[in-house]
Amino acid sequence: MTEAPLIEFRKVSKFYGRGEATIRALDHIDLSIRTGEFVAIMGPSGSGKSTAMNILGCLDTPSSGDYAFQGVSTSGFGREQLTLLRRHMLGFVFQGFNLLARTSAVENVELPLVYRGMDTKQRRELAMHALEQVGLKGREGHTTQELSGGQQQRVAIARAIVTSPAVLLADEPTGNLDTRTSIEIMDLITGLNRDHGITVIMVTHEEDIAAHAKRLLRFTDGHLVSDDVQEKEVAHVL
């Protein structure tokens, strides 16, 4: 018996505007992603990759078609249901880190658990463990201003995984980092996928970063134009 997809787009389209001014950001996209995959999404500006990512992250909804998560259609979900799905099943990593300034690393990581209403002791334990997972043990009390760009992105990743999400959504996770730090961050994300089974979906415009993924999706003008399995081994330079 074949395992059902974790994520599925069924003829998903997204339109902006009306009449002749309509922009077709996504056009009847069929796509499925299984648990444990590491998928990179690429495409030029305006290709639809960011729109697809927003729908995957329940930050936007299709104009037509259906987005199913764990076999359940989200078409009838209201704002509260989509928020709960994001909160309990998805973790987000962004190019700009999106950390709270003048706030310690551990407090930043705890934030998603605060939204869940978790008690102080339990969320502190989970946040400390997440920071240890990303190699920041001993840096828990440092504020964002006291951390390098790479360390800040590690805090952001710890914040994303502290809730044990089914999916990690990474939007240009190395966009603000130098080459060496980018490799370190990609090694970390690859390890979370390989060793902890977290499904990773990553948008990037860099071919060398996309090469870390096992599957590459390319979008052009709102269409999914290629879907390729990647077997290439990426060199680790630390």
PDB file of N, CA and C in Angstrom, residues 136-235:
ATOM      1  N   LEU A 136      24.068  25.789  19.489  1.00  0.00           N
ATOM      2  CA  LEU A 136      24.186  27.057  20.225  1.00  0.00           C
ATOM      3  C   LEU A 136      24.118  26.872  21.739  1.00  0.00           C
ATOM      4  N   LYS A 137      24.483  25.702  22.218  1.00  0.00           N
ATOM      5  CA  LYS A 137      24.546  25.509  23.655  1.00  0.00           C
ATOM      6  C   LYS A 137      25.571  26.467  24.241  1.00  0.00           C
ATOM      7  N   GLY A 138      25.186  27.184  25.280  1.00  0.00           N
ATOM      8  CA  GLY A 138      26.055  28.182  25.882  1.00  0.00           C
ATOM      9  C   GLY A 138      25.778  29.593  25.396  1.00  0.00           C
ATOM     10  N   ARG A 139      24.954  29.733  24.367  1.00  0.00           N
ATOM     11  CA  ARG A 139      24.612  31.051  23.826  1.00  0.00           C
ATOM     12  C   ARG A 139      23.175  31.434  24.140  1.00  0.00           C
ATOM     13  N   GLU A 140      22.538  30.689  25.014  1.00  0.00           N
ATOM     14  CA  GLU A 140      21.105  30.868  25.273  1.00  0.00           C
ATOM     15  C   GLU A 140      20.741  32.271  25.733  1.00  0.00           C
ATOM     16  N   GLY A 141      21.619  32.875  26.534  1.00  0.00           N
ATOM     17  CA  GLY A 141      21.315  34.182  27.108  1.00  0.00           C
ATOM     18  C   GLY A 141      21.741  35.363  26.259  1.00  0.00           C
ATOM     19  N   HIS A 142      22.399  35.107  25.125  1.00  0.00           N
ATOM     20  CA  HIS A 142      22.858  36.195  24.268  1.00  0.00           C
ATOM     21  C   HIS A 142      21.686  36.811  23.502  1.00  0.00           C
ATOM     22  N   THR A 143      21.699  38.135  23.384  1.00  0.00           N
ATOM     23  CA  THR A 143      20.680  38.800  22.583  1.00  0.00           C
ATOM     24  C   THR A 143      21.064  38.717  21.109  1.00  0.00           C
ATOM     25  N   THR A 144      20.119  39.051  20.235  1.00  0.00           N
ATOM     26  CA  THR A 144      20.381  38.954  18.800  1.00  0.00           C
ATOM     27  C   THR A 144      21.550  39.846  18.380  1.00  0.00           C
ATOM     28  N   GLN A 145      21.701  41.021  19.033  1.00  0.00           N
ATOM     29  CA  GLN A 145      22.798  41.924  18.685  1.00  0.00           C
ATOM     30  C   GLN A 145      24.160  41.341  19.030  1.00  0.00           C
ATOM     31  N   GLU A 146      24.183  40.366  19.929  1.00  0.00           N
ATOM     32  CA  GLU A 146      25.442  39.750  20.359  1.00  0.00           C
ATOM     33  C   GLU A 146      25.787  38.498  19.552  1.00  0.00           C
ATOM     34  N   LEU A 147      24.962  38.194  18.531  1.00  0.00           N
ATOM     35  CA  LEU A 147      25.172  36.995  17.726  1.00  0.00           C
ATOM     36  C   LEU A 147      25.509  37.360  16.288  1.00  0.00           C
ATOM     37  N   SER A 148      26.310  36.528  15.645  1.00  0.00           N
ATOM     38  CA  SER A 148      26.617  36.727  14.222  1.00  0.00           C
ATOM     39  C   SER A 148      25.394  36.390  13.376  1.00  0.00           C
ATOM     40  N   GLY A 149      25.467  36.712  12.087  1.00  0.00           N
ATOM     41  CA  GLY A 149      24.356  36.397  11.195  1.00  0.00           C
ATOM     42  C   GLY A 149      24.056  34.904  11.159  1.00  0.00           C
ATOM     43  N   GLY A 150      25.103  34.100  11.097  1.00  0.00           N
ATOM     44  CA  GLY A 150      24.903  32.653  11.085  1.00  0.00           C
ATOM     45  C   GLY A 150      24.293  32.147  12.378  1.00  0.00           C
ATOM     46  N   GLN A 151      24.728  32.722  13.503  1.00  0.00           N
ATOM     47  CA  GLN A 151      24.147  32.319  14.793  1.00  0.00           C
ATOM     48  C   GLN A 151      22.692  32.748  14.895  1.00  0.00           C
ATOM     49  N   GLN A 152      22.373  33.929  14.363  1.00  0.00           N
ATOM     50  CA  GLN A 152      20.979  34.368  14.370  1.00  0.00           C
ATOM     51  C   GLN A 152      20.098  33.428  13.545  1.00  0.00           C
ATOM     52  N   GLN A 153      20.616  32.962  12.400  1.00  0.00           N
ATOM     53  CA  GLN A 153      19.822  32.034  11.604  1.00  0.00           C
ATOM     54  C   GLN A 153      19.674  30.690  12.317  1.00  0.00           C
ATOM     55  N   ARG A 154      20.683  30.296  13.088  1.00  0.00           N
ATOM     56  CA  ARG A 154      20.557  29.068  13.893  1.00  0.00           C
ATOM     57  C   ARG A 154      19.467  29.231  14.953  1.00  0.00           C
ATOM     58  N   VAL A 155      19.391  30.416  15.556  1.00  0.00           N
ATOM     59  CA  VAL A 155      18.304  30.684  16.516  1.00  0.00           C
ATOM     60  C   VAL A 155      16.951  30.585  15.811  1.00  0.00           C
ATOM     61  N   ALA A 156      16.887  31.151  14.610  1.00  0.00           N
ATOM     62  CA  ALA A 156      15.636  31.102  13.845  1.00  0.00           C
ATOM     63  C   ALA A 156      15.242  29.661  13.517  1.00  0.00           C
ATOM     64  N   ILE A 157      16.231  28.827  13.202  1.00  0.00           N
ATOM     65  CA  ILE A 157      15.947  27.419  12.923  1.00  0.00           C
ATOM     66  C   ILE A 157      15.502  26.704  14.196  1.00  0.00           C
ATOM     67  N   ALA A 158      16.161  27.006  15.326  1.00  0.00           N
ATOM     68  CA  ALA A 158      15.745  26.422  16.605  1.00  0.00           C
ATOM     69  C   ALA A 158      14.304  26.803  16.922  1.00  0.00           C
ATOM     70  N   ARG A 159      13.946  28.058  16.673  1.00  0.00           N
ATOM     71  CA  ARG A 159      12.564  28.511  16.895  1.00  0.00           C
ATOM     72  C   ARG A 159      11.591  27.734  15.999  1.00  0.00           C
ATOM     73  N   ALA A 160      12.031  27.427  14.770  1.00  0.00           N
ATOM     74  CA  ALA A 160      11.169  26.718  13.823  1.00  0.00           C
ATOM     75  C   ALA A 160      10.954  25.255  14.211  1.00  0.00           C
ATOM     76  N   ILE A 161      11.967  24.628  14.837  1.00  0.00           N
ATOM     77  CA  ILE A 161      11.857  23.198  15.136  1.00  0.00           C
ATOM     78  C   ILE A 161      11.451  22.905  16.574  1.00  0.00           C
ATOM     79  N   VAL A 162      11.340  23.933  17.411  1.00  0.00           N
ATOM     80  CA  VAL A 162      11.053  23.701  18.831  1.00  0.00           C
ATOM     81  C   VAL A 162       9.676  23.073  19.038  1.00  0.00           C
ATOM     82  N   THR A 163       8.780  23.262  18.082  1.00  0.00           N
ATOM     83  CA  THR A 163       7.433  22.689  18.181  1.00  0.00           C
ATOM     84  C   THR A 163       7.344  21.306  17.553  1.00  0.00           C
ATOM     85  N   SER A 164       8.482  20.754  17.108  1.00  0.00           N
ATOM     86  CA  SER A 164       8.516  19.456  16.409  1.00  0.00           C
ATOM     87  C   SER A 164       7.560  19.443  15.223  1.00  0.00           C
ATOM     88  N   PRO A 165       7.743  20.361  14.273  1.00  0.00           N
ATOM     89  CA  PRO A 165       6.815  20.456  13.145  1.00  0.00           C
ATOM     90  C   PRO A 165       6.973  19.284  12.178  1.00  0.00           C
ATOM     91  N   ALA A 166       5.914  19.019  11.423  1.00  0.00           N
ATOM     92  CA  ALA A 166       5.994  18.002  10.376  1.00  0.00           C
ATOM     93  C   ALA A 166       6.782  18.525   9.185  1.00  0.00           C
ATOM     94  N   VAL A 167       6.713  19.848   8.961  1.00  0.00           N
ATOM     95  CA  VAL A 167       7.340  20.451   7.788  1.00  0.00           C
ATOM     96  C   VAL A 167       8.115  21.696   8.196  1.00  0.00           C
ATOM     97  N   LEU A 168       9.342  21.827   7.670  1.00  0.00           N
ATOM     98  CA  LEU A 168      10.131  23.043   7.821  1.00  0.00           C
ATOM     99  C   LEU A 168      10.106  23.770   6.484  1.00  0.00           C
ATOM    100  N   LEU A 169       9.567  24.993   6.476  1.00  0.00           N
ATOM    101  CA  LEU A 169       9.503  25.822   5.278  1.00  0.00           C
ATOM    102  C   LEU A 169      10.583  26.885   5.371  1.00  0.00           C
ATOM    103  N   ALA A 170      11.536  26.834   4.445  1.00  0.00           N
ATOM    104  CA  ALA A 170      12.680  27.743   4.481  1.00  0.00           C
ATOM    105  C   ALA A 170      12.660  28.635   3.243  1.00  0.00           C
ATOM    106  N   ASP A 171      12.512  29.935   3.460  1.00  0.00           N
ATOM    107  CA  ASP A 171      12.427  30.895   2.352  1.00  0.00           C
ATOM    108  C   ASP A 171      13.748  31.660   2.252  1.00  0.00           C
ATOM    109  N   GLU A 172      14.571  31.304   1.268  1.00  0.00           N
ATOM    110  CA  GLU A 172      15.901  31.907   1.081  1.00  0.00           C
ATOM    111  C   GLU A 172      16.688  31.912   2.396  1.00  0.00           C
ATOM    112  N   PRO A 173      16.879  30.753   3.026  1.00  0.00           N
ATOM    113  CA  PRO A 173      17.485  30.712   4.364  1.00  0.00           C
ATOM    114  C   PRO A 173      18.929  31.180   4.428  1.00  0.00           C
ATOM    115  N   THR A 174      19.614  31.225   3.275  1.00  0.00           N
ATOM    116  CA  THR A 174      21.017  31.663   3.269  1.00  0.00           C
ATOM    117  C   THR A 174      21.198  32.998   2.551  1.00  0.00           C
ATOM    118  N   GLY A 175      20.106  33.669   2.229  1.00  0.00           N
ATOM    119  CA  GLY A 175      20.171  34.884   1.418  1.00  0.00           C
ATOM    120  C   GLY A 175      20.983  36.011   2.024  1.00  0.00           C
ATOM    121  N   ASN A 176      21.066  36.070   3.364  1.00  0.00           N
ATOM    122  CA  ASN A 176      21.810  37.147   4.032  1.00  0.00           C
ATOM    123  C   ASN A 176      23.141  36.683   4.607  1.00  0.00           C
ATOM    124  N   LEU A 177      23.622  35.514   4.151  1.00  0.00           N
ATOM    125  CA  LEU A 177      24.811  34.925   4.757  1.00  0.00           C
ATOM    126  C   LEU A 177      25.951  34.788   3.752  1.00  0.00           C
ATOM    127  N   ASP A 178      27.191  34.799   4.266  1.00  0.00           N
ATOM    128  CA  ASP A 178      28.336  34.581   3.384  1.00  0.00           C
ATOM    129  C   ASP A 178      28.427  33.099   3.008  1.00  0.00           C
ATOM    130  N   THR A 179      29.339  32.781   2.101  1.00  0.00           N
ATOM    131  CA  THR A 179      29.407  31.434   1.548  1.00  0.00           C
ATOM    132  C   THR A 179      29.672  30.381   2.610  1.00  0.00           C
ATOM    133  N   ARG A 180      30.668  30.614   3.456  1.00  0.00           N
ATOM    134  CA  ARG A 180      31.015  29.629   4.486  1.00  0.00           C
ATOM    135  C   ARG A 180      29.853  29.396   5.453  1.00  0.00           C
ATOM    136  N   THR A 181      29.225  30.483   5.892  1.00  0.00           N
ATOM    137  CA  THR A 181      28.109  30.358   6.824  1.00  0.00           C
ATOM    138  C   THR A 181      26.917  29.698   6.149  1.00  0.00           C
ATOM    139  N   SER A 182      26.719  29.988   4.863  1.00  0.00           N
ATOM    140  CA  SER A 182      25.626  29.357   4.117  1.00  0.00           C
ATOM    141  C   SER A 182      25.777  27.843   4.105  1.00  0.00           C
ATOM    142  N   ILE A 183      27.009  27.372   3.904  1.00  0.00           N
ATOM    143  CA  ILE A 183      27.266  25.931   3.894  1.00  0.00           C
ATOM    144  C   ILE A 183      26.966  25.326   5.264  1.00  0.00           C
ATOM    145  N   GLU A 184      27.349  26.030   6.325  1.00  0.00           N
ATOM    146  CA  GLU A 184      27.080  25.538   7.677  1.00  0.00           C
ATOM    147  C   GLU A 184      25.578  25.433   7.932  1.00  0.00           C
ATOM    148  N   ILE A 185      24.832  26.452   7.501  1.00  0.00           N
ATOM    149  CA  ILE A 185      23.378  26.447   7.702  1.00  0.00           C
ATOM    150  C   ILE A 185      22.735  25.336   6.878  1.00  0.00           C
ATOM    151  N   MET A 186      23.204  25.131   5.647  1.00  0.00           N
ATOM    152  CA  MET A 186      22.636  24.071   4.819  1.00  0.00           C
ATOM    153  C   MET A 186      22.988  22.689   5.370  1.00  0.00           C
ATOM    154  N   ASP A 187      24.170  22.540   5.933  1.00  0.00           N
ATOM    155  CA  ASP A 187      24.506  21.275   6.589  1.00  0.00           C
ATOM    156  C   ASP A 187      23.559  21.011   7.762  1.00  0.00           C
ATOM    157  N   LEU A 188      23.225  22.059   8.497  1.00  0.00           N
ATOM    158  CA  LEU A 188      22.306  21.939   9.623  1.00  0.00           C
ATOM    159  C   LEU A 188      20.913  21.524   9.145  1.00  0.00           C
ATOM    160  N   ILE A 189      20.398  22.206   8.123  1.00  0.00           N
ATOM    161  CA  ILE A 189      19.064  21.894   7.598  1.00  0.00           C
ATOM    162  C   ILE A 189      19.039  20.480   7.019  1.00  0.00           C
ATOM    163  N   THR A 190      20.103  20.110   6.293  1.00  0.00           N
ATOM    164  CA  THR A 190      20.187  18.761   5.728  1.00  0.00           C
ATOM    165  C   THR A 190      20.178  17.714   6.832  1.00  0.00           C
ATOM    166  N   GLY A 191      20.876  17.988   7.927  1.00  0.00           N
ATOM    167  CA  GLY A 191      20.907  17.064   9.052  1.00  0.00           C
ATOM    168  C   GLY A 191      19.551  16.906   9.718  1.00  0.00           C
ATOM    169  N   LEU A 192      18.802  17.991   9.828  1.00  0.00           N
ATOM    170  CA  LEU A 192      17.456  17.905  10.401  1.00  0.00           C
ATOM    171  C   LEU A 192      16.560  17.019   9.552  1.00  0.00           C
ATOM    172  N   ASN A 193      16.728  17.121   8.230  1.00  0.00           N
ATOM    173  CA  ASN A 193      15.961  16.270   7.317  1.00  0.00           C
ATOM    174  C   ASN A 193      16.426  14.815   7.398  1.00  0.00           C
ATOM    175  N   ARG A 194      17.726  14.614   7.327  1.00  0.00           N
ATOM    176  CA  ARG A 194      18.282  13.257   7.270  1.00  0.00           C
ATOM    177  C   ARG A 194      18.154  12.519   8.602  1.00  0.00           C
ATOM    178  N   ASP A 195      18.484  13.185   9.694  1.00  0.00           N
ATOM    179  CA  ASP A 195      18.590  12.514  10.989  1.00  0.00           C
ATOM    180  C   ASP A 195      17.311  12.567  11.812  1.00  0.00           C
ATOM    181  N   HIS A 196      16.461  13.562  11.556  1.00  0.00           N
ATOM    182  CA  HIS A 196      15.245  13.721  12.362  1.00  0.00           C
ATOM    183  C   HIS A 196      13.966  13.557  11.545  1.00  0.00           C
ATOM    184  N   GLY A 197      14.119  13.331  10.244  1.00  0.00           N
ATOM    185  CA  GLY A 197      12.949  13.045   9.415  1.00  0.00           C
ATOM    186  C   GLY A 197      12.035  14.215   9.149  1.00  0.00           C
ATOM    187  N   ILE A 198      12.515  15.454   9.397  1.00  0.00           N
ATOM    188  CA  ILE A 198      11.680  16.623   9.138  1.00  0.00           C
ATOM    189  C   ILE A 198      11.600  16.849   7.628  1.00  0.00           C
ATOM    190  N   THR A 199      10.400  16.987   7.114  1.00  0.00           N
ATOM    191  CA  THR A 199      10.209  17.317   5.708  1.00  0.00           C
ATOM    192  C   THR A 199      10.615  18.770   5.498  1.00  0.00           C
ATOM    193  N   VAL A 200      11.471  19.019   4.518  1.00  0.00           N
ATOM    194  CA  VAL A 200      11.969  20.371   4.266  1.00  0.00           C
ATOM    195  C   VAL A 200      11.537  20.825   2.878  1.00  0.00           C
ATOM    196  N   ILE A 201      10.954  22.021   2.817  1.00  0.00           N
ATOM    197  CA  ILE A 201      10.615  22.663   1.543  1.00  0.00           C
ATOM    198  C   ILE A 201      11.295  24.024   1.548  1.00  0.00           C
ATOM    199  N   MET A 202      12.166  24.250   0.583  1.00  0.00           N
ATOM    200  CA  MET A 202      13.017  25.446   0.592  1.00  0.00           C
ATOM    201  C   MET A 202      12.936  26.190  -0.738  1.00  0.00           C
ATOM    202  N   VAL A 203      12.694  27.492  -0.656  1.00  0.00           N
ATOM    203  CA  VAL A 203      12.786  28.366  -1.825  1.00  0.00           C
ATOM    204  C   VAL A 203      14.178  28.984  -1.845  1.00  0.00           C
ATOM    205  N   THR A 204      14.820  28.950  -3.001  1.00  0.00           N
ATOM    206  CA  THR A 204      16.132  29.580  -3.150  1.00  0.00           C
ATOM    207  C   THR A 204      16.341  29.992  -4.600  1.00  0.00           C
ATOM    208  N   HIS A 205      17.190  30.996  -4.809  1.00  0.00           N
ATOM    209  CA  HIS A 205      17.562  31.378  -6.174  1.00  0.00           C
ATOM    210  C   HIS A 205      18.988  30.938  -6.492  1.00  0.00           C
ATOM    211  N   GLU A 206      19.626  30.234  -5.541  1.00  0.00           N
ATOM    212  CA  GLU A 206      21.015  29.826  -5.704  1.00  0.00           C
ATOM    213  C   GLU A 206      21.104  28.335  -6.028  1.00  0.00           C
ATOM    214  N   GLU A 207      21.713  28.018  -7.182  1.00  0.00           N
ATOM    215  CA  GLU A 207      21.817  26.633  -7.626  1.00  0.00           C
ATOM    216  C   GLU A 207      22.600  25.769  -6.637  1.00  0.00           C
ATOM    217  N   ASP A 208      23.679  26.324  -6.054  1.00  0.00           N
ATOM    218  CA  ASP A 208      24.491  25.524  -5.139  1.00  0.00           C
ATOM    219  C   ASP A 208      23.747  25.218  -3.843  1.00  0.00           C
ATOM    220  N   ILE A 209      22.855  26.106  -3.439  1.00  0.00           N
ATOM    221  CA  ILE A 209      22.040  25.847  -2.251  1.00  0.00           C
ATOM    222  C   ILE A 209      20.959  24.814  -2.581  1.00  0.00           C
ATOM    223  N   ALA A 210      20.324  24.960  -3.734  1.00  0.00           N
ATOM    224  CA  ALA A 210      19.305  23.999  -4.158  1.00  0.00           C
ATOM    225  C   ALA A 210      19.871  22.592  -4.291  1.00  0.00           C
ATOM    226  N   ALA A 211      21.176  22.490  -4.586  1.00  0.00           N
ATOM    227  CA  ALA A 211      21.808  21.185  -4.782  1.00  0.00           C
ATOM    228  C   ALA A 211      21.794  20.327  -3.514  1.00  0.00           C
ATOM    229  N   HIS A 212      21.564  20.929  -2.355  1.00  0.00           N
ATOM    230  CA  HIS A 212      21.481  20.162  -1.111  1.00  0.00           C
ATOM    231  C   HIS A 212      20.200  19.328  -1.045  1.00  0.00           C
ATOM    232  N   ALA A 213      19.180  19.752  -1.771  1.00  0.00           N
ATOM    233  CA  ALA A 213      17.892  19.052  -1.748  1.00  0.00           C
ATOM    234  C   ALA A 213      17.963  17.784  -2.584  1.00  0.00           C
ATOM    235  N   LYS A 214      17.075  16.860  -2.294  1.00  0.00           N
ATOM    236  CA  LYS A 214      17.000  15.616  -3.058  1.00  0.00           C
ATOM    237  C   LYS A 214      16.037  15.739  -4.247  1.00  0.00           C
ATOM    238  N   ARG A 215      15.270  16.808  -4.252  1.00  0.00           N
ATOM    239  CA  ARG A 215      14.287  16.998  -5.329  1.00  0.00           C
ATOM    240  C   ARG A 215      14.209  18.479  -5.645  1.00  0.00           C
ATOM    241  N   LEU A 216      14.146  18.809  -6.935  1.00  0.00           N
ATOM    242  CA  LEU A 216      14.150  20.197  -7.364  1.00  0.00           C
ATOM    243  C   LEU A 216      12.934  20.483  -8.237  1.00  0.00           C
ATOM    244  N   LEU A 217      12.121  21.458  -7.805  1.00  0.00           N
ATOM    245  CA  LEU A 217      10.963  21.925  -8.565  1.00  0.00           C
ATOM    246  C   LEU A 217      11.294  23.284  -9.165  1.00  0.00           C
ATOM    247  N   ARG A 218      11.016  23.451 -10.453  1.00  0.00           N
ATOM    248  CA  ARG A 218      11.248  24.738 -11.109  1.00  0.00           C
ATOM    249  C   ARG A 218       9.922  25.299 -11.617  1.00  0.00           C
ATOM    250  N   PHE A 219       9.691  26.573 -11.266  1.00  0.00           N
ATOM    251  CA  PHE A 219       8.481  27.278 -11.697  1.00  0.00           C
ATOM    252  C   PHE A 219       8.843  28.337 -12.735  1.00  0.00           C
ATOM    253  N   THR A 220       7.960  28.515 -13.710  1.00  0.00           N
ATOM    254  CA  THR A 220       8.081  29.584 -14.699  1.00  0.00           C
ATOM    255  C   THR A 220       6.680  30.067 -15.066  1.00  0.00           C
ATOM    256  N   ASP A 221       6.445  31.366 -14.933  1.00  0.00           N
ATOM    257  CA  ASP A 221       5.168  31.981 -15.325  1.00  0.00           C
ATOM    258  C   ASP A 221       3.959  31.253 -14.751  1.00  0.00           C
ATOM    259  N   GLY A 222       4.053  30.879 -13.492  1.00  0.00           N
ATOM    260  CA  GLY A 222       2.923  30.255 -12.817  1.00  0.00           C
ATOM    261  C   GLY A 222       2.753  28.773 -13.067  1.00  0.00           C
ATOM    262  N   HIS A 223       3.691  28.173 -13.816  1.00  0.00           N
ATOM    263  CA  HIS A 223       3.613  26.756 -14.128  1.00  0.00           C
ATOM    264  C   HIS A 223       4.778  26.001 -13.491  1.00  0.00           C
ATOM    265  N   LEU A 224       4.510  24.772 -13.091  1.00  0.00           N
ATOM    266  CA  LEU A 224       5.572  23.880 -12.634  1.00  0.00           C
ATOM    267  C   LEU A 224       6.154  23.224 -13.877  1.00  0.00           C
ATOM    268  N   VAL A 225       7.364  23.629 -14.269  1.00  0.00           N
ATOM    269  CA  VAL A 225       7.914  23.197 -15.556  1.00  0.00           C
ATOM    270  C   VAL A 225       8.858  22.002 -15.441  1.00  0.00           C
ATOM    271  N   SER A 226       9.365  21.718 -14.253  1.00  0.00           N
ATOM    272  CA  SER A 226      10.190  20.524 -14.079  1.00  0.00           C
ATOM    273  C   SER A 226      10.150  20.067 -12.630  1.00  0.00           C
ATOM    274  N   ASP A 227      10.321  18.769 -12.458  1.00  0.00           N
ATOM    275  CA  ASP A 227      10.293  18.134 -11.141  1.00  0.00           C
ATOM    276  C   ASP A 227      11.308  17.000 -11.203  1.00  0.00           C
ATOM    277  N   ASP A 228      12.509  17.250 -10.661  1.00  0.00           N
ATOM    278  CA  ASP A 228      13.623  16.315 -10.851  1.00  0.00           C
ATOM    279  C   ASP A 228      14.185  15.820  -9.526  1.00  0.00           C
ATOM    280  N   VAL A 229      14.515  14.548  -9.498  1.00  0.00           N
ATOM    281  CA  VAL A 229      15.234  13.971  -8.363  1.00  0.00           C
ATOM    282  C   VAL A 229      16.720  14.245  -8.551  1.00  0.00           C
ATOM    283  N   GLN A 230      17.379  14.677  -7.478  1.00  0.00           N
ATOM    284  CA  GLN A 230      18.802  15.008  -7.525  1.00  0.00           C
ATOM    285  C   GLN A 230      19.595  13.967  -6.745  1.00  0.00           C
ATOM    286  N   GLU A 231      20.586  13.388  -7.377  1.00  0.00           N
ATOM    287  CA  GLU A 231      21.405  12.366  -6.737  1.00  0.00           C
ATOM    288  C   GLU A 231      22.787  12.887  -6.364  1.00  0.00           C
ATOM    289  N   LYS A 232      23.113  14.080  -6.797  1.00  0.00           N
ATOM    290  CA  LYS A 232      24.449  14.653  -6.583  1.00  0.00           C
ATOM    291  C   LYS A 232      24.747  14.839  -5.096  1.00  0.00           C
ATOM    292  N   GLU A 233      25.945  14.422  -4.705  1.00  0.00           N
ATOM    293  CA  GLU A 233      26.404  14.633  -3.333  1.00  0.00           C
ATOM    294  C   GLU A 233      27.031  16.029  -3.225  1.00  0.00           C
ATOM    295  N   VAL A 234      26.651  16.768  -2.207  1.00  0.00           N
ATOM    296  CA  VAL A 234      27.175  18.117  -2.010  1.00  0.00           C
ATOM    297  C   VAL A 234      28.371  18.066  -1.079  1.00  0.00           C
ATOM    298  N   ALA A 235      29.459  18.685  -1.494  1.00  0.00           N
ATOM    299  CA  ALA A 235      30.675  18.727  -0.679  1.00  0.00           C
ATOM    300  C   ALA A 235      30.435  19.573   0.563  1.00  0.00           C
TER     301      ALA A 235
END
